Structures are given as C-alpha cells and as structure tokens.
Amino acid sequence: MLRQPKVGAAQTSPTLPTPAQGVRFTTPIVETPGIVVLASWIWRLVRFLVALPFRFPVMVSGLSVSVAAWWWLGWPGLTGLWGASSVVSLVWWRAWPDSHRRWVILRVLAWWRHVTVYRRHWQPVLVISGLAESYQERRYLPRIRRVTCDTWADRVRVSLVAGTAPADFEHRVSELAHGFAAPSCRVTVNGPRDITLEFPRHDTLAEPLDAFPMPHHVDLDALPVGRREDGSPWVLKLHGTHVLVVGVTGSGKGSVIWSAVRAMLPAVANGTAQVWAIDPKRMELSYGQDLFAHYADDGESAVALLERAVADMQDRAERYAGKLRSHVPTTNDPFVVVVLDEVAFLTAYHPDRDVRRRAENAIATLTSQGRSVGFAVLAALQDPRKEVMNLRNLFPDKVALRLDEASQVDMVLGEGARERGAEAHLIDPTLPGVAYVRLEGSPAPVRVRAAYVSDEDITAMARNYGRDSFAGEEVTG
C-alpha cells in the first residue's frame, strides 16, 4: 500500500544532471576598489571638460567672454557686453535674416533639442522600442553623435552598436516617431555604423497648394508639379521614364495628372510635346480634352488609341535604328505622353476579354520599349493588386497617394518602402495630393504634395492652349 505524504509537506523531485549538458562557467564577481571608482569619475570629468569647447564652441566662448568681462570690468562691463551683443544680433537679424537663422537660431535650436528632447528621452525610447542591445548582462545603446536643425526637421546622427544594422531602426520608425513626438521618422544610411534619423517638427505639407504659374521654359526631365516635405519643389520626370500613380478615391490622383499636364503646356503649344488621354470615367480628363492630341473614353476607342501609339512608337524606333540612341523632342518627332486614368478598367474590369488582352499587350509594349524613342505612360490606378494590374514593375517611377492597407505600400513603392518611412496608408484623408514618391535608382521614399489644379484653371488652360485657340490664331493670322 502506498504511503500518503503528510499534509502541508513540500515535495521536491531530485534534480539529476543531464549527461549531455556541458559545464557552465560564470564570471567571477570582484569588488572594485573605491580609489579606482573615484579615479574613473575624475577621468570622465576631465575628458568632458576638455571636449566641451569642441562640442559647444559658441556656448563656451560666450560664457568665457562673459566671465572675463565680469572679472575685469564688473557688472557694468558685463551689462554693456550683453547689451552690445543684443544690438548686434538684432541688426544682423533685420539685415541678413537668412544667415542669422542659419548661424544663430537653428544652432541654438539644435542644442536645445539635443539636450531637452533627444538626450533626455534617448535611453527610455530605445529600450522600450527594442533598439537597446544586451551582452553579458550589460546594456549597450547607440550613441548620438550630433543633432542639426533646419527650418522643418531635426536630424540626429547616430553611431550604431557593433553587430546591429540600419534595418533595425527602419523597422522601428513608427515607435521612434511617437517616442520623440514627431509626425514621422526616416532613416538615412551614411556609412558603416553611421545613420541619420530625420524627425520633422511639423507637417510642412498641411496647407494645400494652388496651381503653379505657367512656366516659360519646359524641362521634360523636371516638371514642377508640387512641393517636397523639405520645402523644395517636387519635379516630376516624364521624358525617358514611365510613372504610375496609385491612390484611393479622393486621394488626389487628378492633382498629379493635371499638374504634369499644366507644366507641359508650353511644349504642347510649340509642337514638341503631345498628350494622348484615356478617361474611362469621362469625368476627370474630359474637362480639358481640347488640350489633348487624341482622346478616348470607352474600351474600344481606348485600345485603338493605345495600339496607334504602339504603331507610331515602333515606326519611330525603326527610323532611329542605327542612327540615334536617345530621343530629342522636335516638331517632327514630339515627345508623347499617354495619360491613362483608371487603367484598371482596361486591364481588369472591362467585360470584353479581348479588349483587356489587347490593352494589356499595348501598355506592356509602350512601357517596355517607349522610353528611348520619346513615348511615356502616365497611368493612374486605385487598386495595386497584381490581379488588377500586373505591369507595375514596368513603371520605374511610382507615386503612392493615400492607400487602404499597409501591405499596398510595398506593392506600389517596392519591398521595404514602408520600413523606410513611406506610410501612405496613414495619410490623412483631409490632405488630398499628399503622397510618397520613389524614383528609379533611389530606395528612399520622399514625401510630397501635388498642387491642386481647379476647374477654373483647367478652363483657362483649354482656352489658352487648346486646339480651338490654335485654330483661331491661324485664321486671324
């Protein structure tokens, strides 16, 4: 009969060593003598004081001069020094505001942000976001090398811990942005173990942009269509490439298309460029169809227009064979932009299978062969899935406006775009025209906003540059 254990007795099972278990060595603990700890603190203090003038030369120089003035001239001398400095700074600010902002205001702001924001919150933010590394019961943090500011963003240059990669930070851009109370965060790789974190201080693209003035000179490699997040113009290249614009309804695809057409109009007027438009919705491009050399708004006519573009492209390529390697726009061989609004209607939604097949073949031919002979495709799309549009990889330049899902960001801009800060699925619906752009050969997405071209602007464009205006000039002349 089995013997029952006593009530309240603790039962323990014997632990037997595992034969395959290796011998585990532990690091011995040795108490550090107090004199060594004191010497270490003194050494750190001396090193900090020696490096201080090199790290903060303006602050150290100002304090040194102030102390010297107080020592030799007393309080009146110190008051006069600061009064004269204030007058000089005021005159500098009023006479040369740009240089004053660059050399004084932004440097003071960088020092203040470094001390009160990044250095103060660096350890808790990195530990909680999982960017602190541990080795032999010691924690290692990436080191802040420098903080610089411009008019719209802070840039924190960081030295990585050995054994880590920039991708670790790219996977945590959302946590870093929220941790430092910034609208977003982007990672730039400078070199081995050297990255820069870019934190905008405010959204510079929150205000809508009016249509840009008509340019006098047209550069088809740099058409001004909007503004970048850093305040510089957003220029769109069309000559020698193809552009795919993707976004949900109301995201601002029309702003991108009409801004590009508006920037091309002087070249259209002198005959060195043409726009061929396809508008299945009959709502977006039909408003200014007088601006287009050819226009189609149903399946059959759209496919016929695409096949005509393919025939003209192949004829031009045959004439260029063995003579030219790149296209120069002329009145005889103008640069042709085929604008496709809602391209999914032709590639996926049209009920006629033959129309879908012909349209897909024509688009594939144009995008794969048209760059070098002066044919470009500017296509707009709502759903970027492959079953809807399987020709995404034939468009070197891509624009991602507001999207429905996070997975669609990488579908449009390429693998890893969302990890590099392209959060197109989080764009505010009240900001139409805001997008992320990824250009050919550049892995870093750029946040931009397209200018809004109103109905009145399109009416004025059609009146001044449409076919009827040219015909009227010929009759009166």
mmCIF file with all atom_site columns, C-alpha atoms in Angstrom, residues 218-422:
data_model
loop_
_atom_site.group_PDB
_atom_site.id
_atom_site.type_symbol
_atom_site.label_atom_id
_atom_site.label_alt_id
_atom_site.label_comp_id
_atom_site.label_asym_id
_atom_site.label_entity_id
_atom_site.label_seq_id
_atom_site.pdbx_PDB_ins_code
_atom_site.Cartn_x
_atom_site.Cartn_y
_atom_site.Cartn_z
_atom_site.occupancy
_atom_site.B_iso_or_equiv
_atom_site.pdbx_formal_charge
_atom_site.auth_seq_id
_atom_site.auth_comp_id
_atom_site.auth_asym_id
_atom_site.auth_atom_id
_atom_site.pdbx_PDB_model_num
ATOM 1   C CA . VAL A 1 218 ? 9.721   73.487 -70.131 1.00 0.00 ? 218 VAL A CA 1
ATOM 2   C CA . ASP A 1 219 ? 12.156  70.859 -68.889 1.00 0.00 ? 219 ASP A CA 1
ATOM 3   C CA . LEU A 1 220 ? 10.550  67.496 -69.576 1.00 0.00 ? 220 LEU A CA 1
ATOM 4   C CA . ASP A 1 221 ? 13.018  65.895 -67.178 1.00 0.00 ? 221 ASP A CA 1
ATOM 5   C CA . ALA A 1 222 ? 11.893  68.132 -64.292 1.00 0.00 ? 222 ALA A CA 1
ATOM 6   C CA . LEU A 1 223 ? 8.273   69.265 -64.475 1.00 0.00 ? 223 LEU A CA 1
ATOM 7   C CA . PRO A 1 224 ? 7.224   71.260 -61.374 1.00 0.00 ? 224 PRO A CA 1
ATOM 8   C CA . VAL A 1 225 ? 4.105   69.551 -60.009 1.00 0.00 ? 225 VAL A CA 1
ATOM 9   C CA . GLY A 1 226 ? 4.202   70.223 -56.255 1.00 0.00 ? 226 GLY A CA 1
ATOM 10  C CA . ARG A 1 227 ? 6.368   70.587 -53.187 1.00 0.00 ? 227 ARG A CA 1
ATOM 11  C CA . ARG A 1 228 ? 8.551   68.205 -51.212 1.00 0.00 ? 228 ARG A CA 1
ATOM 12  C CA . GLU A 1 229 ? 8.446   67.935 -47.442 1.00 0.00 ? 229 GLU A CA 1
ATOM 13  C CA . ASP A 1 230 ? 11.688  69.886 -47.069 1.00 0.00 ? 230 ASP A CA 1
ATOM 14  C CA . GLY A 1 231 ? 10.158  72.855 -48.893 1.00 0.00 ? 231 GLY A CA 1
ATOM 15  C CA . SER A 1 232 ? 11.934  72.338 -52.217 1.00 0.00 ? 232 SER A CA 1
ATOM 16  C CA . PRO A 1 233 ? 9.928   71.940 -55.460 1.00 0.00 ? 233 PRO A CA 1
ATOM 17  C CA . TRP A 1 234 ? 8.726   68.487 -56.388 1.00 0.00 ? 234 TRP A CA 1
ATOM 18  C CA . VAL A 1 235 ? 9.708   67.963 -60.010 1.00 0.00 ? 235 VAL A CA 1
ATOM 19  C CA . LEU A 1 236 ? 8.407   65.010 -61.986 1.00 0.00 ? 236 LEU A CA 1
ATOM 20  C CA . LYS A 1 237 ? 10.406  63.422 -64.768 1.00 0.00 ? 237 LYS A CA 1
ATOM 21  C CA . LEU A 1 238 ? 8.399   62.166 -67.733 1.00 0.00 ? 238 LEU A CA 1
ATOM 22  C CA . HIS A 1 239 ? 10.853  62.142 -70.636 1.00 0.00 ? 239 HIS A CA 1
ATOM 23  C CA . GLY A 1 240 ? 12.709  58.847 -70.549 1.00 0.00 ? 240 GLY A CA 1
ATOM 24  C CA . THR A 1 241 ? 10.574  57.090 -67.944 1.00 0.00 ? 241 THR A CA 1
ATOM 25  C CA . HIS A 1 242 ? 7.053   55.972 -67.041 1.00 0.00 ? 242 HIS A CA 1
ATOM 26  C CA . VAL A 1 243 ? 5.082   56.969 -63.937 1.00 0.00 ? 243 VAL A CA 1
ATOM 27  C CA . LEU A 1 244 ? 2.449   55.008 -62.030 1.00 0.00 ? 244 LEU A CA 1
ATOM 28  C CA . VAL A 1 245 ? 0.154   56.957 -59.672 1.00 0.00 ? 245 VAL A CA 1
ATOM 29  C CA . VAL A 1 246 ? -1.808  54.867 -57.155 1.00 0.00 ? 246 VAL A CA 1
ATOM 30  C CA . GLY A 1 247 ? -4.345  56.043 -54.604 1.00 0.00 ? 247 GLY A CA 1
ATOM 31  C CA . VAL A 1 248 ? -7.880  55.519 -53.356 1.00 0.00 ? 248 VAL A CA 1
ATOM 32  C CA . THR A 1 249 ? -10.783 57.657 -54.482 1.00 0.00 ? 249 THR A CA 1
ATOM 33  C CA . GLY A 1 250 ? -10.328 61.243 -53.335 1.00 0.00 ? 250 GLY A CA 1
ATOM 34  C CA . SER A 1 251 ? -6.609  60.889 -52.648 1.00 0.00 ? 251 SER A CA 1
ATOM 35  C CA . GLY A 1 252 ? -5.585  63.412 -55.323 1.00 0.00 ? 252 GLY A CA 1
ATOM 36  C CA . LYS A 1 253 ? -4.596  61.436 -58.420 1.00 0.00 ? 253 LYS A CA 1
ATOM 37  C CA . GLY A 1 254 ? -6.105  64.161 -60.585 1.00 0.00 ? 254 GLY A CA 1
ATOM 38  C CA . SER A 1 255 ? -3.835  66.757 -58.956 1.00 0.00 ? 255 SER A CA 1
ATOM 39  C CA . VAL A 1 256 ? -0.740  64.823 -60.037 1.00 0.00 ? 256 VAL A CA 1
ATOM 40  C CA . ILE A 1 257 ? -2.001  64.297 -63.587 1.00 0.00 ? 257 ILE A CA 1
ATOM 41  C CA . TRP A 1 258 ? -3.229  67.841 -64.177 1.00 0.00 ? 258 TRP A CA 1
ATOM 42  C CA . SER A 1 259 ? -0.129  69.413 -62.609 1.00 0.00 ? 259 SER A CA 1
ATOM 43  C CA . ALA A 1 260 ? 2.047   67.407 -65.006 1.00 0.00 ? 260 ALA A CA 1
ATOM 44  C CA . VAL A 1 261 ? -0.126  68.374 -67.998 1.00 0.00 ? 261 VAL A CA 1
ATOM 45  C CA . ARG A 1 262 ? -0.103  72.028 -66.912 1.00 0.00 ? 262 ARG A CA 1
ATOM 46  C CA . ALA A 1 263 ? 3.695   72.074 -66.678 1.00 0.00 ? 263 ALA A CA 1
ATOM 47  C CA . MET A 1 264 ? 3.950   70.621 -70.226 1.00 0.00 ? 264 MET A CA 1
ATOM 48  C CA . LEU A 1 265 ? 1.616   73.089 -71.960 1.00 0.00 ? 265 LEU A CA 1
ATOM 49  C CA . PRO A 1 266 ? 4.280   75.446 -73.385 1.00 0.00 ? 266 PRO A CA 1
ATOM 50  C CA . ALA A 1 267 ? 5.913   72.428 -75.052 1.00 0.00 ? 267 ALA A CA 1
ATOM 51  C CA . VAL A 1 268 ? 2.492   71.313 -76.290 1.00 0.00 ? 268 VAL A CA 1
ATOM 52  C CA . ALA A 1 269 ? 1.942   74.793 -77.714 1.00 0.00 ? 269 ALA A CA 1
ATOM 53  C CA . ASN A 1 270 ? 5.187   74.819 -79.710 1.00 0.00 ? 270 ASN A CA 1
ATOM 54  C CA . GLY A 1 271 ? 4.607   71.298 -81.016 1.00 0.00 ? 271 GLY A CA 1
ATOM 55  C CA . THR A 1 272 ? 7.488   69.485 -79.273 1.00 0.00 ? 272 THR A CA 1
ATOM 56  C CA . ALA A 1 273 ? 5.163   67.528 -76.950 1.00 0.00 ? 273 ALA A CA 1
ATOM 57  C CA . GLN A 1 274 ? 1.756   65.865 -77.191 1.00 0.00 ? 274 GLN A CA 1
ATOM 58  C CA . VAL A 1 275 ? -0.651  64.422 -74.636 1.00 0.00 ? 275 VAL A CA 1
ATOM 59  C CA . TRP A 1 276 ? -2.828  61.463 -75.567 1.00 0.00 ? 276 TRP A CA 1
ATOM 60  C CA . ALA A 1 277 ? -5.534  60.897 -72.955 1.00 0.00 ? 277 ALA A CA 1
ATOM 61  C CA . ILE A 1 278 ? -7.751  57.958 -71.996 1.00 0.00 ? 278 ILE A CA 1
ATOM 62  C CA . ASP A 1 279 ? -10.531 58.661 -69.494 1.00 0.00 ? 279 ASP A CA 1
ATOM 63  C CA . PRO A 1 280 ? -12.906 55.705 -68.907 1.00 0.00 ? 280 PRO A CA 1
ATOM 64  C CA . LYS A 1 281 ? -14.746 57.591 -66.127 1.00 0.00 ? 281 LYS A CA 1
ATOM 65  C CA . ARG A 1 282 ? -15.381 60.546 -68.513 1.00 0.00 ? 282 ARG A CA 1
ATOM 66  C CA . MET A 1 283 ? -15.165 62.880 -65.514 1.00 0.00 ? 283 MET A CA 1
ATOM 67  C CA . GLU A 1 284 ? -11.506 63.779 -64.917 1.00 0.00 ? 284 GLU A CA 1
ATOM 68  C CA . LEU A 1 285 ? -9.770  64.363 -68.259 1.00 0.00 ? 285 LEU A CA 1
ATOM 69  C CA . SER A 1 286 ? -12.823 65.146 -70.359 1.00 0.00 ? 286 SER A CA 1
ATOM 70  C CA . TYR A 1 287 ? -12.992 68.584 -68.766 1.00 0.00 ? 287 TYR A CA 1
ATOM 71  C CA . GLY A 1 288 ? -9.913  69.660 -70.735 1.00 0.00 ? 288 GLY A CA 1
ATOM 72  C CA . GLN A 1 289 ? -9.961  67.339 -73.736 1.00 0.00 ? 289 GLN A CA 1
ATOM 73  C CA . ASP A 1 290 ? -9.193  70.251 -76.091 1.00 0.00 ? 290 ASP A CA 1
ATOM 74  C CA . LEU A 1 291 ? -5.653  70.124 -74.683 1.00 0.00 ? 291 LEU A CA 1
ATOM 75  C CA . PHE A 1 292 ? -5.056  66.591 -75.947 1.00 0.00 ? 292 PHE A CA 1
ATOM 76  C CA . ALA A 1 293 ? -3.884  65.488 -79.362 1.00 0.00 ? 293 ALA A CA 1
ATOM 77  C CA . HIS A 1 294 ? -6.023  62.326 -79.063 1.00 0.00 ? 294 HIS A CA 1
ATOM 78  C CA . TYR A 1 295 ? -8.753  61.430 -76.579 1.00 0.00 ? 295 TYR A CA 1
ATOM 79  C CA . ALA A 1 296 ? -10.701 58.237 -75.841 1.00 0.00 ? 296 ALA A CA 1
ATOM 80  C CA . ASP A 1 297 ? -13.317 57.417 -73.203 1.00 0.00 ? 297 ASP A CA 1
ATOM 81  C CA . ASP A 1 298 ? -14.533 53.850 -73.914 1.00 0.00 ? 298 ASP A CA 1
ATOM 82  C CA . GLY A 1 299 ? -12.913 50.460 -74.205 1.00 0.00 ? 299 GLY A CA 1
ATOM 83  C CA . GLU A 1 300 ? -12.731 50.099 -77.988 1.00 0.00 ? 300 GLU A CA 1
ATOM 84  C CA . SER A 1 301 ? -11.512 53.624 -78.689 1.00 0.00 ? 301 SER A CA 1
ATOM 85  C CA . ALA A 1 302 ? -9.022  53.410 -75.791 1.00 0.00 ? 302 ALA A CA 1
ATOM 86  C CA . VAL A 1 303 ? -7.487  50.200 -77.147 1.00 0.00 ? 303 VAL A CA 1
ATOM 87  C CA . ALA A 1 304 ? -7.367  51.716 -80.645 1.00 0.00 ? 304 ALA A CA 1
ATOM 88  C CA . LEU A 1 305 ? -5.547  54.760 -79.238 1.00 0.00 ? 305 LEU A CA 1
ATOM 89  C CA . LEU A 1 306 ? -3.046  52.572 -77.388 1.00 0.00 ? 306 LEU A CA 1
ATOM 90  C CA . GLU A 1 307 ? -2.371  50.450 -80.466 1.00 0.00 ? 307 GLU A CA 1
ATOM 91  C CA . ARG A 1 308 ? -1.899  53.585 -82.543 1.00 0.00 ? 308 ARG A CA 1
ATOM 92  C CA . ALA A 1 309 ? 0.666   54.807 -80.007 1.00 0.00 ? 309 ALA A CA 1
ATOM 93  C CA . VAL A 1 310 ? 2.450   51.443 -80.257 1.00 0.00 ? 310 VAL A CA 1
ATOM 94  C CA . ALA A 1 311 ? 2.499   51.659 -84.062 1.00 0.00 ? 311 ALA A CA 1
ATOM 95  C CA . ASP A 1 312 ? 3.911   55.209 -84.004 1.00 0.00 ? 312 ASP A CA 1
ATOM 96  C CA . MET A 1 313 ? 6.487   54.191 -81.416 1.00 0.00 ? 313 MET A CA 1
ATOM 97  C CA . GLN A 1 314 ? 7.663   51.218 -83.464 1.00 0.00 ? 314 GLN A CA 1
ATOM 98  C CA . ASP A 1 315 ? 7.812   53.335 -86.622 1.00 0.00 ? 315 ASP A CA 1
ATOM 99  C CA . ARG A 1 316 ? 9.982   55.884 -84.824 1.00 0.00 ? 316 ARG A CA 1
ATOM 100 C CA . ALA A 1 317 ? 12.196  53.110 -83.411 1.00 0.00 ? 317 ALA A CA 1
ATOM 101 C CA . GLU A 1 318 ? 12.692  51.719 -86.926 1.00 0.00 ? 318 GLU A CA 1
ATOM 102 C CA . ARG A 1 319 ? 13.793  55.140 -88.197 1.00 0.00 ? 319 ARG A CA 1
ATOM 103 C CA . TYR A 1 320 ? 16.153  55.601 -85.215 1.00 0.00 ? 320 TYR A CA 1
ATOM 104 C CA . ALA A 1 321 ? 17.744  52.157 -85.519 1.00 0.00 ? 321 ALA A CA 1
ATOM 105 C CA . GLY A 1 322 ? 21.498  52.517 -86.039 1.00 0.00 ? 322 GLY A CA 1
ATOM 106 C CA . LYS A 1 323 ? 21.278  56.331 -86.075 1.00 0.00 ? 323 LYS A CA 1
ATOM 107 C CA . LEU A 1 324 ? 20.109  57.583 -82.668 1.00 0.00 ? 324 LEU A CA 1
ATOM 108 C CA . ARG A 1 325 ? 20.195  56.134 -79.172 1.00 0.00 ? 325 ARG A CA 1
ATOM 109 C CA . SER A 1 326 ? 18.071  58.729 -77.377 1.00 0.00 ? 326 SER A CA 1
ATOM 110 C CA . HIS A 1 327 ? 15.157  60.938 -78.296 1.00 0.00 ? 327 HIS A CA 1
ATOM 111 C CA . VAL A 1 328 ? 15.277  64.746 -78.602 1.00 0.00 ? 328 VAL A CA 1
ATOM 112 C CA . PRO A 1 329 ? 11.820  66.358 -78.816 1.00 0.00 ? 329 PRO A CA 1
ATOM 113 C CA . THR A 1 330 ? 11.171  68.133 -82.107 1.00 0.00 ? 330 THR A CA 1
ATOM 114 C CA . THR A 1 331 ? 8.071   69.168 -84.018 1.00 0.00 ? 331 THR A CA 1
ATOM 115 C CA . ASN A 1 332 ? 8.583   66.211 -86.369 1.00 0.00 ? 332 ASN A CA 1
ATOM 116 C CA . ASP A 1 333 ? 9.137   63.713 -83.531 1.00 0.00 ? 333 ASP A CA 1
ATOM 117 C CA . PRO A 1 334 ? 7.392   65.210 -80.485 1.00 0.00 ? 334 PRO A CA 1
ATOM 118 C CA . PHE A 1 335 ? 7.524   63.745 -77.022 1.00 0.00 ? 335 PHE A CA 1
ATOM 119 C CA . VAL A 1 336 ? 4.283   61.786 -76.493 1.00 0.00 ? 336 VAL A CA 1
ATOM 120 C CA . VAL A 1 337 ? 2.721   61.214 -73.066 1.00 0.00 ? 337 VAL A CA 1
ATOM 121 C CA . VAL A 1 338 ? -0.084  58.665 -72.907 1.00 0.00 ? 338 VAL A CA 1
ATOM 122 C CA . VAL A 1 339 ? -2.221  59.505 -69.854 1.00 0.00 ? 339 VAL A CA 1
ATOM 123 C CA . LEU A 1 340 ? -4.311  56.578 -68.580 1.00 0.00 ? 340 LEU A CA 1
ATOM 124 C CA . ASP A 1 341 ? -6.839  57.432 -65.903 1.00 0.00 ? 341 ASP A CA 1
ATOM 125 C CA . GLU A 1 342 ? -8.223  54.342 -64.105 1.00 0.00 ? 342 GLU A CA 1
ATOM 126 C CA . VAL A 1 343 ? -6.081  51.948 -66.081 1.00 0.00 ? 343 VAL A CA 1
ATOM 127 C CA . ALA A 1 344 ? -7.679  49.009 -64.216 1.00 0.00 ? 344 ALA A CA 1
ATOM 128 C CA . PHE A 1 345 ? -10.808 49.463 -66.352 1.00 0.00 ? 345 PHE A CA 1
ATOM 129 C CA . LEU A 1 346 ? -8.811  48.318 -69.368 1.00 0.00 ? 346 LEU A CA 1
ATOM 130 C CA . THR A 1 347 ? -6.681  45.638 -67.683 1.00 0.00 ? 347 THR A CA 1
ATOM 131 C CA . ALA A 1 348 ? -9.182  44.018 -65.299 1.00 0.00 ? 348 ALA A CA 1
ATOM 132 C CA . TYR A 1 349 ? -12.728 45.409 -65.258 1.00 0.00 ? 349 TYR A CA 1
ATOM 133 C CA . HIS A 1 350 ? -13.743 45.649 -68.908 1.00 0.00 ? 350 HIS A CA 1
ATOM 134 C CA . PRO A 1 351 ? -16.270 42.874 -69.723 1.00 0.00 ? 351 PRO A CA 1
ATOM 135 C CA . ASP A 1 352 ? -14.666 42.027 -73.069 1.00 0.00 ? 352 ASP A CA 1
ATOM 136 C CA . ARG A 1 353 ? -11.721 39.676 -72.569 1.00 0.00 ? 353 ARG A CA 1
ATOM 137 C CA . ASP A 1 354 ? -10.244 40.565 -75.947 1.00 0.00 ? 354 ASP A CA 1
ATOM 138 C CA . VAL A 1 355 ? -10.216 44.273 -75.064 1.00 0.00 ? 355 VAL A CA 1
ATOM 139 C CA . ARG A 1 356 ? -8.434  43.508 -71.781 1.00 0.00 ? 356 ARG A CA 1
ATOM 140 C CA . ARG A 1 357 ? -5.827  41.380 -73.561 1.00 0.00 ? 357 ARG A CA 1
ATOM 141 C CA . ARG A 1 358 ? -5.147  43.959 -76.297 1.00 0.00 ? 358 ARG A CA 1
ATOM 142 C CA . ALA A 1 359 ? -4.946  46.805 -73.793 1.00 0.00 ? 359 ALA A CA 1
ATOM 143 C CA . GLU A 1 360 ? -2.521  44.918 -71.566 1.00 0.00 ? 360 GLU A CA 1
ATOM 144 C CA . ASN A 1 361 ? -0.312  43.997 -74.521 1.00 0.00 ? 361 ASN A CA 1
ATOM 145 C CA . ALA A 1 362 ? -0.242  47.591 -75.768 1.00 0.00 ? 362 ALA A CA 1
ATOM 146 C CA . ILE A 1 363 ? 0.582   49.025 -72.335 1.00 0.00 ? 363 ILE A CA 1
ATOM 147 C CA . ALA A 1 364 ? 3.318   46.431 -71.838 1.00 0.00 ? 364 ALA A CA 1
ATOM 148 C CA . THR A 1 365 ? 4.830   47.279 -75.225 1.00 0.00 ? 365 THR A CA 1
ATOM 149 C CA . LEU A 1 366 ? 4.775   51.023 -74.575 1.00 0.00 ? 366 LEU A CA 1
ATOM 150 C CA . THR A 1 367 ? 6.301   50.753 -71.108 1.00 0.00 ? 367 THR A CA 1
ATOM 151 C CA . SER A 1 368 ? 8.997   48.308 -72.143 1.00 0.00 ? 368 SER A CA 1
ATOM 152 C CA . GLN A 1 369 ? 10.079  49.941 -75.437 1.00 0.00 ? 369 GLN A CA 1
ATOM 153 C CA . GLY A 1 370 ? 8.931   53.551 -75.464 1.00 0.00 ? 370 GLY A CA 1
ATOM 154 C CA . ARG A 1 371 ? 11.403  55.298 -73.156 1.00 0.00 ? 371 ARG A CA 1
ATOM 155 C CA . SER A 1 372 ? 14.292  55.713 -75.584 1.00 0.00 ? 372 SER A CA 1
ATOM 156 C CA . VAL A 1 373 ? 12.158  56.917 -78.515 1.00 0.00 ? 373 VAL A CA 1
ATOM 157 C CA . GLY A 1 374 ? 10.131  59.578 -76.693 1.00 0.00 ? 374 GLY A CA 1
ATOM 158 C CA . PHE A 1 375 ? 6.977   57.779 -75.538 1.00 0.00 ? 375 PHE A CA 1
ATOM 159 C CA . ALA A 1 376 ? 5.944   57.835 -71.868 1.00 0.00 ? 376 ALA A CA 1
ATOM 160 C CA . VAL A 1 377 ? 2.977   56.410 -69.976 1.00 0.00 ? 377 VAL A CA 1
ATOM 161 C CA . LEU A 1 378 ? 1.433   58.254 -67.018 1.00 0.00 ? 378 LEU A CA 1
ATOM 162 C CA . ALA A 1 379 ? -1.086  55.830 -65.503 1.00 0.00 ? 379 ALA A CA 1
ATOM 163 C CA . ALA A 1 380 ? -3.441  56.238 -62.539 1.00 0.00 ? 380 ALA A CA 1
ATOM 164 C CA . LEU A 1 381 ? -4.810  53.344 -60.527 1.00 0.00 ? 381 LEU A CA 1
ATOM 165 C CA . GLN A 1 382 ? -6.856  52.675 -57.381 1.00 0.00 ? 382 GLN A CA 1
ATOM 166 C CA . ASP A 1 383 ? -6.148  49.010 -56.614 1.00 0.00 ? 383 ASP A CA 1
ATOM 167 C CA . PRO A 1 384 ? -2.469  47.952 -56.934 1.00 0.00 ? 384 PRO A CA 1
ATOM 168 C CA . ARG A 1 385 ? -3.006  44.195 -56.616 1.00 0.00 ? 385 ARG A CA 1
ATOM 169 C CA . LYS A 1 386 ? -1.416  42.034 -59.320 1.00 0.00 ? 386 LYS A CA 1
ATOM 170 C CA . GLU A 1 387 ? -4.710  40.534 -60.421 1.00 0.00 ? 387 GLU A CA 1
ATOM 171 C CA . VAL A 1 388 ? -5.809  44.087 -61.239 1.00 0.00 ? 388 VAL A CA 1
ATOM 172 C CA . MET A 1 389 ? -2.535  45.463 -62.625 1.00 0.00 ? 389 MET A CA 1
ATOM 173 C CA . ASN A 1 390 ? 0.339   43.042 -63.192 1.00 0.00 ? 390 ASN A CA 1
ATOM 174 C CA . LEU A 1 391 ? 2.519   45.568 -65.061 1.00 0.00 ? 391 LEU A CA 1
ATOM 175 C CA . ARG A 1 392 ? 3.635   47.594 -62.009 1.00 0.00 ? 392 ARG A CA 1
ATOM 176 C CA . ASN A 1 393 ? 7.287   46.643 -62.420 1.00 0.00 ? 393 ASN A CA 1
ATOM 177 C CA . LEU A 1 394 ? 7.372   48.233 -65.900 1.00 0.00 ? 394 LEU A CA 1
ATOM 178 C CA . PHE A 1 395 ? 6.910   51.692 -64.338 1.00 0.00 ? 395 PHE A CA 1
ATOM 179 C CA . PRO A 1 396 ? 10.280  52.898 -62.993 1.00 0.00 ? 396 PRO A CA 1
ATOM 180 C CA . ASP A 1 397 ? 8.825   55.854 -61.035 1.00 0.00 ? 397 ASP A CA 1
ATOM 181 C CA . LYS A 1 398 ? 5.899   55.382 -58.670 1.00 0.00 ? 398 LYS A CA 1
ATOM 182 C CA . VAL A 1 399 ? 3.700   57.729 -56.654 1.00 0.00 ? 399 VAL A CA 1
ATOM 183 C CA . ALA A 1 400 ? 1.741   56.334 -53.694 1.00 0.00 ? 400 ALA A CA 1
ATOM 184 C CA . LEU A 1 401 ? -1.089  58.576 -52.541 1.00 0.00 ? 401 LEU A CA 1
ATOM 185 C CA . ARG A 1 402 ? -3.412  57.530 -49.705 1.00 0.00 ? 402 ARG A CA 1
ATOM 186 C CA . LEU A 1 403 ? -3.855  53.749 -49.718 1.00 0.00 ? 403 LEU A CA 1
ATOM 187 C CA . ASP A 1 404 ? -6.262  51.382 -47.960 1.00 0.00 ? 404 ASP A CA 1
ATOM 188 C CA . GLU A 1 405 ? -3.856  48.860 -46.463 1.00 0.00 ? 405 GLU A CA 1
ATOM 189 C CA . ALA A 1 406 ? -0.306  48.807 -45.154 1.00 0.00 ? 406 ALA A CA 1
ATOM 190 C CA . SER A 1 407 ? 0.610   45.909 -47.456 1.00 0.00 ? 407 SER A CA 1
ATOM 191 C CA . GLN A 1 408 ? -0.231  48.034 -50.501 1.00 0.00 ? 408 GLN A CA 1
ATOM 192 C CA . VAL A 1 409 ? 2.648   50.429 -49.743 1.00 0.00 ? 409 VAL A CA 1
ATOM 193 C CA . ASP A 1 410 ? 5.252   47.819 -50.660 1.00 0.00 ? 410 ASP A CA 1
ATOM 194 C CA . MET A 1 411 ? 3.139   46.730 -53.637 1.00 0.00 ? 411 MET A CA 1
ATOM 195 C CA . VAL A 1 412 ? 3.375   50.219 -55.099 1.00 0.00 ? 412 VAL A CA 1
ATOM 196 C CA . LEU A 1 413 ? 6.760   51.544 -53.954 1.00 0.00 ? 413 LEU A CA 1
ATOM 197 C CA . GLY A 1 414 ? 8.681   48.279 -53.717 1.00 0.00 ? 414 GLY A CA 1
ATOM 198 C CA . GLU A 1 415 ? 9.825   45.963 -50.968 1.00 0.00 ? 415 GLU A CA 1
ATOM 199 C CA . GLY A 1 416 ? 10.865  47.720 -47.772 1.00 0.00 ? 416 GLY A CA 1
ATOM 200 C CA . ALA A 1 417 ? 9.373   51.130 -48.622 1.00 0.00 ? 417 ALA A CA 1
ATOM 201 C CA . ARG A 1 418 ? 7.096   51.134 -45.578 1.00 0.00 ? 418 ARG A CA 1
ATOM 202 C CA . GLU A 1 419 ? 10.018  50.287 -43.308 1.00 0.00 ? 419 GLU A CA 1
ATOM 203 C CA . ARG A 1 420 ? 11.866  53.312 -44.707 1.00 0.00 ? 420 ARG A CA 1
ATOM 204 C CA . GLY A 1 421 ? 9.063   55.640 -43.617 1.00 0.00 ? 421 GLY A CA 1
ATOM 205 C CA . ALA A 1 422 ? 6.589   55.575 -46.516 1.00 0.00 ? 422 ALA A CA 1
#
